[in-house]
GROMACS .gro file of C-alpha atoms in nm:
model
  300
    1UNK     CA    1  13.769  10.542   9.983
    2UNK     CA    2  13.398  10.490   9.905
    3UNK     CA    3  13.170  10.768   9.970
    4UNK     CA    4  12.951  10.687  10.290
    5UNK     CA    5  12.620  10.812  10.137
    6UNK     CA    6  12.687  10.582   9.874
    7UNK     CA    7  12.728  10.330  10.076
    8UNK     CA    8  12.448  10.381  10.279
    9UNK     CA    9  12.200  10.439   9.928
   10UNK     CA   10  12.399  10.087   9.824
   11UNK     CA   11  12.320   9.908  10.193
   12UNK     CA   12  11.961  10.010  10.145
   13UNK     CA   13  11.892   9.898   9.756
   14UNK     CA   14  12.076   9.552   9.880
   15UNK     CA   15  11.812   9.545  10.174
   16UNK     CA   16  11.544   9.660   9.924
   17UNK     CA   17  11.618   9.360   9.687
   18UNK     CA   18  11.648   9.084   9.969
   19UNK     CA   19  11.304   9.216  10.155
   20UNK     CA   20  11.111   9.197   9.791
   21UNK     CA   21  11.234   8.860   9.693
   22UNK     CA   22  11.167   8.740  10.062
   23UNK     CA   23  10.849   8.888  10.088
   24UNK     CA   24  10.763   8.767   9.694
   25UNK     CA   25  10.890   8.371   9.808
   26UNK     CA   26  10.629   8.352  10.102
   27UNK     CA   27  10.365   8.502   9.896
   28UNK     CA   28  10.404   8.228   9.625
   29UNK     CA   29  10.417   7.982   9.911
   30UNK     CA   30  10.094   8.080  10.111
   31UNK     CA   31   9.899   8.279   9.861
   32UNK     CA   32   9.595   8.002   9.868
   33UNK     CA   33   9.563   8.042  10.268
   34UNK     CA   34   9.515   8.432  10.201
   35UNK     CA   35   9.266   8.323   9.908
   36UNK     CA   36   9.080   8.107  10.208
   37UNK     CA   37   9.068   8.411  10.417
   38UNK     CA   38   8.929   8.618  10.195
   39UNK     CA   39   8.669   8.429  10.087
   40UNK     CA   40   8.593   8.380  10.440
   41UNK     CA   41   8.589   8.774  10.571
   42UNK     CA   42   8.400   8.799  10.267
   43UNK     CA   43   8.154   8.538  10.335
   44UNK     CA   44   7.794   8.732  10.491
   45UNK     CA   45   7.631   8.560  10.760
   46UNK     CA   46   7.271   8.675  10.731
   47UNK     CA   47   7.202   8.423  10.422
   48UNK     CA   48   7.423   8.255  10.152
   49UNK     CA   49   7.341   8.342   9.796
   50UNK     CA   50   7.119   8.024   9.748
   51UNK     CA   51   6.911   8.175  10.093
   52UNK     CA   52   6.956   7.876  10.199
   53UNK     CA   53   7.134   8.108  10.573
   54UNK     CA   54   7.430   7.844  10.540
   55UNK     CA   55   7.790   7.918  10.533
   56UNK     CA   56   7.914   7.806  10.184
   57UNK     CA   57   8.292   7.816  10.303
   58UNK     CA   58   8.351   7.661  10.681
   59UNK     CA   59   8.692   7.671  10.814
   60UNK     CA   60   9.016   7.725  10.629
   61UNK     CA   61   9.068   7.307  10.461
   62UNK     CA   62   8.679   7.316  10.422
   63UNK     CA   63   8.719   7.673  10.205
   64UNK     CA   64   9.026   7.529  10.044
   65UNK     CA   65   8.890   7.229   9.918
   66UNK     CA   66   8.548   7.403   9.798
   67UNK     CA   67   8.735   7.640   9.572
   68UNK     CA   68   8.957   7.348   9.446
   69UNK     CA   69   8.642   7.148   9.346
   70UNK     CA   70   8.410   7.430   9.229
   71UNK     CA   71   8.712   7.672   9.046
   72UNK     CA   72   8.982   7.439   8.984
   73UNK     CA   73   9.306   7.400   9.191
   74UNK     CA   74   9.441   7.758   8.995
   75UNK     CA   75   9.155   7.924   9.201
   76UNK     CA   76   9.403   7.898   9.456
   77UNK     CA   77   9.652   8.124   9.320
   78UNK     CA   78   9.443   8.384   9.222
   79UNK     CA   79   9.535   8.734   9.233
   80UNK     CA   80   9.898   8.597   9.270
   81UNK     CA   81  10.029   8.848   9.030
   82UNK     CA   82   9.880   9.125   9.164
   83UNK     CA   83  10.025   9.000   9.533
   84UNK     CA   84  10.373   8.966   9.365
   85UNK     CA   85  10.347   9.368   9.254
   86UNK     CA   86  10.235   9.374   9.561
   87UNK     CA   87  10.539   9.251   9.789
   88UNK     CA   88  10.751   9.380   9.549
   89UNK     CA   89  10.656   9.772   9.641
   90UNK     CA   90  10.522   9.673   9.997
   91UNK     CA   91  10.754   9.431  10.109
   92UNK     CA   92  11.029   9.570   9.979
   93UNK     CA   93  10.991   9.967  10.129
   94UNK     CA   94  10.831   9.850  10.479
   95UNK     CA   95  11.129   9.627  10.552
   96UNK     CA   96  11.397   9.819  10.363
   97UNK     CA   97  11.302  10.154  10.535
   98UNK     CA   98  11.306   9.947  10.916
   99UNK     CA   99  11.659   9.954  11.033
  100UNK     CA  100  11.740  10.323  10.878
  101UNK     CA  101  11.413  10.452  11.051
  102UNK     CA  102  11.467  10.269  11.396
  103UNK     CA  103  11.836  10.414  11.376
  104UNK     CA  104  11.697  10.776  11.313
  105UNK     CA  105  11.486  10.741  11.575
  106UNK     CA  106  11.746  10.650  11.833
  107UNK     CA  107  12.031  10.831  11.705
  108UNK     CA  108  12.365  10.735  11.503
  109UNK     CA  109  12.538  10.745  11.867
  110UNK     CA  110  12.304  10.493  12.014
  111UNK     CA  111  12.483  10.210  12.215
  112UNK     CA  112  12.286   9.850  12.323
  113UNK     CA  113  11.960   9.763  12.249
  114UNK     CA  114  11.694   9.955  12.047
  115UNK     CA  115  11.355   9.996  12.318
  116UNK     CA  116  11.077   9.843  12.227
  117UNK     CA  117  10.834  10.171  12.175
  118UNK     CA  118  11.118  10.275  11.880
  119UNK     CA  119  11.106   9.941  11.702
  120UNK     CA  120  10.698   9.966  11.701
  121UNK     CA  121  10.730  10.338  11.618
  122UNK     CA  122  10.956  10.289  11.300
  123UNK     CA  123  10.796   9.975  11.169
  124UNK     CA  124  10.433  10.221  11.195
  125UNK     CA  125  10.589  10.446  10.985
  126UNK     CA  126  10.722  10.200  10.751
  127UNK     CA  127  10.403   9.993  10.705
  128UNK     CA  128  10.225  10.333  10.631
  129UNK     CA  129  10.412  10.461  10.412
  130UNK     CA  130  10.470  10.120  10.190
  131UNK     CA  131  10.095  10.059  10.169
  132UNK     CA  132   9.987  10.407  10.092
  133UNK     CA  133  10.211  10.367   9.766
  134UNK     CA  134  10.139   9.970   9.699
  135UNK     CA  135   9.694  10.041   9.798
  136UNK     CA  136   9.682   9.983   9.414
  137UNK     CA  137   9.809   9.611   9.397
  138UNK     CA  138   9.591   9.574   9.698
  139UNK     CA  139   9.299   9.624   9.560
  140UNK     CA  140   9.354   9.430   9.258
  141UNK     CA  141   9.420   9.122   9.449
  142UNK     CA  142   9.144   9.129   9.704
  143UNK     CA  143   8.900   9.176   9.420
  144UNK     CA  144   9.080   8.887   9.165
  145UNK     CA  145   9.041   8.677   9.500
  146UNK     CA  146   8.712   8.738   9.634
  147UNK     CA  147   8.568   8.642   9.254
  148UNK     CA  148   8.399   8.288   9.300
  149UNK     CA  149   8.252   8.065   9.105
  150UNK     CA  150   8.032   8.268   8.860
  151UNK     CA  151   7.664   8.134   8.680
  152UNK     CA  152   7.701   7.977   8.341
  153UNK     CA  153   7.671   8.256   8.100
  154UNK     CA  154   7.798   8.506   8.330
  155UNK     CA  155   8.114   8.667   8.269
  156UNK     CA  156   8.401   8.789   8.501
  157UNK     CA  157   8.421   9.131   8.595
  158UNK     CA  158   8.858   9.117   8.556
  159UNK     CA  159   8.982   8.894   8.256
  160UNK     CA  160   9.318   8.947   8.443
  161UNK     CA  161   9.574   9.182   8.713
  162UNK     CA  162   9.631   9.405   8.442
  163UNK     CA  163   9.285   9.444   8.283
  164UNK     CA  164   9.173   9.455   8.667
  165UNK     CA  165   9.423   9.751   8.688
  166UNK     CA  166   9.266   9.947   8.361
  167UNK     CA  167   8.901   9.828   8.421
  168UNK     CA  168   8.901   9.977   8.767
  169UNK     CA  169   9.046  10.315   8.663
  170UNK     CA  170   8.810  10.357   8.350
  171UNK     CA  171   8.474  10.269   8.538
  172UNK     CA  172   8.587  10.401   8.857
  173UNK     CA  173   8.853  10.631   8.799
  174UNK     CA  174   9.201  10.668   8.892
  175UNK     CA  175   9.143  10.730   9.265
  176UNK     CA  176   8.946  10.440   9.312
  177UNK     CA  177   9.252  10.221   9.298
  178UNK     CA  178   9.315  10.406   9.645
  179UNK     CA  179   8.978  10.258   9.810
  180UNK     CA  180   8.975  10.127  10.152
  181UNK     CA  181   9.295  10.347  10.170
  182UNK     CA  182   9.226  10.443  10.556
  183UNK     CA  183   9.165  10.111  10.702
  184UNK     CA  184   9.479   9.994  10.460
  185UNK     CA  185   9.700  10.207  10.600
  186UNK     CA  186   9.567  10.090  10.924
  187UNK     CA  187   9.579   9.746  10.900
  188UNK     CA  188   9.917   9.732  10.772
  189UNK     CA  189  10.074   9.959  10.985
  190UNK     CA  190   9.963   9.760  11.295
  191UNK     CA  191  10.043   9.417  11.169
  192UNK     CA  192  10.361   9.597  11.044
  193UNK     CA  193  10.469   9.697  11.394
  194UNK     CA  194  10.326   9.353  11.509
  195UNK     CA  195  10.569   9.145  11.254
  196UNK     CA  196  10.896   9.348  11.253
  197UNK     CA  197  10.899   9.466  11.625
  198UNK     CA  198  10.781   9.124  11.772
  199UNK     CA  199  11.057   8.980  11.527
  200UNK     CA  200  11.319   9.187  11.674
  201UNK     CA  201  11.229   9.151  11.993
  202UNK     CA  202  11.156   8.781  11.979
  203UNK     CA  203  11.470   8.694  11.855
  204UNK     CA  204  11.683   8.932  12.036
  205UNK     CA  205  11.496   8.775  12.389
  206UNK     CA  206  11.597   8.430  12.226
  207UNK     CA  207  11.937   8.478  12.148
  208UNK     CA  208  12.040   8.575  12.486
  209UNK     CA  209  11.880   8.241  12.601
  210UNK     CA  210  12.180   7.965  12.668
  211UNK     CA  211  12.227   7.745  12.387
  212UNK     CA  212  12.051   7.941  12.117
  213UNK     CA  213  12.263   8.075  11.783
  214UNK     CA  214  12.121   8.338  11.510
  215UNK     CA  215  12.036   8.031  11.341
  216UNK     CA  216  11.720   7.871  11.136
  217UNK     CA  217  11.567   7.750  11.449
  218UNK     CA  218  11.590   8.092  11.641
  219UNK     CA  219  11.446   8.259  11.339
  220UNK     CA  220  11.148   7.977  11.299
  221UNK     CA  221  11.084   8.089  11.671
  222UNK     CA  222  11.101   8.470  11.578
  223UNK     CA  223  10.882   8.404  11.283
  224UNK     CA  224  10.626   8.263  11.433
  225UNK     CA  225  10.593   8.485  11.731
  226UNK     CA  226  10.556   8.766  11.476
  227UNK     CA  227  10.290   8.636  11.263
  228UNK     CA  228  10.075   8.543  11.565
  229UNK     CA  229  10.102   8.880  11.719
  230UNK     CA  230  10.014   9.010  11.393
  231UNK     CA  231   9.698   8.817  11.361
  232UNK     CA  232   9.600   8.913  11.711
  233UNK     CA  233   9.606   9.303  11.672
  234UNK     CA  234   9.525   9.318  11.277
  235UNK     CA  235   9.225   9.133  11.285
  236UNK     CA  236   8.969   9.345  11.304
  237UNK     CA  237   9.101   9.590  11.067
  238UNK     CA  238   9.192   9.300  10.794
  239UNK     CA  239   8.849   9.240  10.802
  240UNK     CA  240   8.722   9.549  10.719
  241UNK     CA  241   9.007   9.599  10.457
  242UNK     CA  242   8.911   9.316  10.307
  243UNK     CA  243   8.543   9.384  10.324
  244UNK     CA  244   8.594   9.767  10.161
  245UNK     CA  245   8.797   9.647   9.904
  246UNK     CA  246   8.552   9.356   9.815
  247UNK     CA  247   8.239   9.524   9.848
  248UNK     CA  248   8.117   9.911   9.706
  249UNK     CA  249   7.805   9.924   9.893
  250UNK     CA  250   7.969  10.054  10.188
  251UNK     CA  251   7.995  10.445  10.211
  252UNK     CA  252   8.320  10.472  10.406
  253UNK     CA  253   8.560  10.276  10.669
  254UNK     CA  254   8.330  10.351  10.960
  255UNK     CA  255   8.029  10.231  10.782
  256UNK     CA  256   8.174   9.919  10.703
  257UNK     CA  257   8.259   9.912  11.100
  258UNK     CA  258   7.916   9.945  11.190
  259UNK     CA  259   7.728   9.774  10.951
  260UNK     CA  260   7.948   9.467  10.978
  261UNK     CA  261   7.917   9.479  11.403
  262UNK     CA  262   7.529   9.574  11.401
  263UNK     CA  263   7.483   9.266  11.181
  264UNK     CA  264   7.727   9.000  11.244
  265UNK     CA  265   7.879   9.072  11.616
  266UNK     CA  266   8.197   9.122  11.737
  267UNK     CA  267   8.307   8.781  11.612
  268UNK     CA  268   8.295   8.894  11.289
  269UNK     CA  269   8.607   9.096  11.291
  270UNK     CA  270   8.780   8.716  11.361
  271UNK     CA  271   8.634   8.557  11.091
  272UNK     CA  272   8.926   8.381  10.948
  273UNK     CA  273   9.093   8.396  11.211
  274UNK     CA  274   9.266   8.042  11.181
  275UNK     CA  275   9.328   8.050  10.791
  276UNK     CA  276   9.477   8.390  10.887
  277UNK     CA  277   9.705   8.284  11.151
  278UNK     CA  278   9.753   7.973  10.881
  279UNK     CA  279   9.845   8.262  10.666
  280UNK     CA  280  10.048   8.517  10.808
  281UNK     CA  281  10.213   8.228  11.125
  282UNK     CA  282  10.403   8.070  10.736
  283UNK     CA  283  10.430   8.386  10.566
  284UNK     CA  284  10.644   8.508  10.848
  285UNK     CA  285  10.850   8.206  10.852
  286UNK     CA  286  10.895   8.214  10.521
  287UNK     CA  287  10.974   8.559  10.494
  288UNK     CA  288  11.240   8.641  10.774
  289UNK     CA  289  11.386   8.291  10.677
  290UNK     CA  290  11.484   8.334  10.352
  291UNK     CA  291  11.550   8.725  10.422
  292UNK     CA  292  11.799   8.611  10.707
  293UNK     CA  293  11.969   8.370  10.450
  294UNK     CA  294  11.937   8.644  10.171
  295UNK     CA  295  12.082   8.914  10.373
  296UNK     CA  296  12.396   8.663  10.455
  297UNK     CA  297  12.447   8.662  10.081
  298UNK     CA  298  12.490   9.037  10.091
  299UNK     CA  299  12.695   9.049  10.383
  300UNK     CA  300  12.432   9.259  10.563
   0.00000   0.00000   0.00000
């Protein structure tokens, strides 16, 4: 008879394997939306570089089709690599660790359904603790993406992920590849809870409607509910993520905070908002699709 600890160290490498190669599919699929938002969280207000005070990227086909002219359709996929080390690490742990840490939580003798409050509380956990060992990747993409079209002459700061990687520690040092670590951890535990406990309980509220099968439609449904929640609470947060990990000048997550709402408003912490939704409403379907259809394969 198989050892149970075995067993359970198998179960979890299967649901390791299934949650990276999900989470590495929608990336590949939706990577130039999260290029779009970038650019757009990115993008100041006060005056473009030309000081010209226009907007060079407006809305999330308007930024996609000025990075296709200006860069090339490539610029579309850039810092692709570093989001497939990315989603590898990330979306691999946050997913993988779920279901053991929502069963800790509620006990090995727990019979119906899991509350609501444990689901959020074990996908917090499990977003935290993935980013705070993939903040590395992170970085790397975010600055690979937010690099635009550059004056003739001038050269890139990153020839590529992996020069990004070594040029980063040797002018910055090793810790730097951990900047904007507090608002990452954030950010990604909230849209974590947002994805994988709206998820759950999206599909679980489905399935006990007549009619409705654990099926592709139900988890379409469930996909979608989860990357729109997500959006809605990690909004504010992305943006200042994205703007700390894009941007040295500011001194530390609260500056950032300030500096972006004493300028720019309130609004600013929903710029992007649609080419995030864009984003993260198909990355969710995406993901949970082909992890549903991936865990079948395993038997899970």
């Amino acid at each position: 008879m198989a050892d149970p600890q075995s067993q359970t160290d198998f179960s979890f490498f299967q649901t390791f394997l299934c949650s990276a190669f999900a989470a590495c599919i929608a990336e590949l699929c939706t990577i130039p939306l999260d290029v779009a938002k970038v650019r757009l969280q990115l993008q100041k207000r006060a005056a473009a570089a030309d000081g010209a005070g226009q907007s060079k990227y407006r809305g999330l086909l308007g930024t996609i089709t000025t990075i296709a002219r200006e860069e090339g359709l490539p610029a579309l996929w850039k810092g692709v690599i570093a989001g497939l080390h990315r989603q590898c690490i990330y979306g691999g742990l946050r997913i993988g660790l779920y279901d053991p840490v929502k069963l800790y939580l509620v006990g090995n003798n727990f019979v119906g359904d899991i509350p609501l409050h444990q689901k959020i509380l074990a996908a917090l956990f499990t977003g935290a603790l993935a980013i705070s060992v993939a903040n590395p990747t992170d970085l790397v993409k975010v600055r690979l993406q937010a690099e635009g079209k550059l004056p003739a002459g001038v050269p890139r700061r990153y020839s590529g992920t992996l020069d990004a990687y070594f040029t980063i520690i040797r002018q910055e040092g090793l810790i730097a590849l951990w900047t904007g670590i507090g608002p990452n951890i954030a950010r990604n535990a909230i849209i974590n809870a947002a994805e994988l406990a709206s998820y759950d309980q999206v599909k679980q509220m489905i399935l006990k409607i007549p009619g409705f099968l654990d099926n592709v439609l139900t988890h379409l449904l469930a996909g979608l509910g989860a990357g729109f929640f997500a959006v809605c609470i990690g909004s504010p947060v992305d943006v200042v993520k994205s703007r700390m990990m894009g941007d040295s000048t500011y001194k530390n997550t609260f500056d950032c905070f300030v500096k972006t709402l004493k300028n720019e408003g309130p609004f600013a912490f929903y710029k992007g908002f649609l080419p995030n939704f864009g984003r993260l409403g198909s990355w969710n379907v995406v993901m949970f699709l082909t992890l549903e259809q991936a865990r079948k394969l395993f038997g899970l």
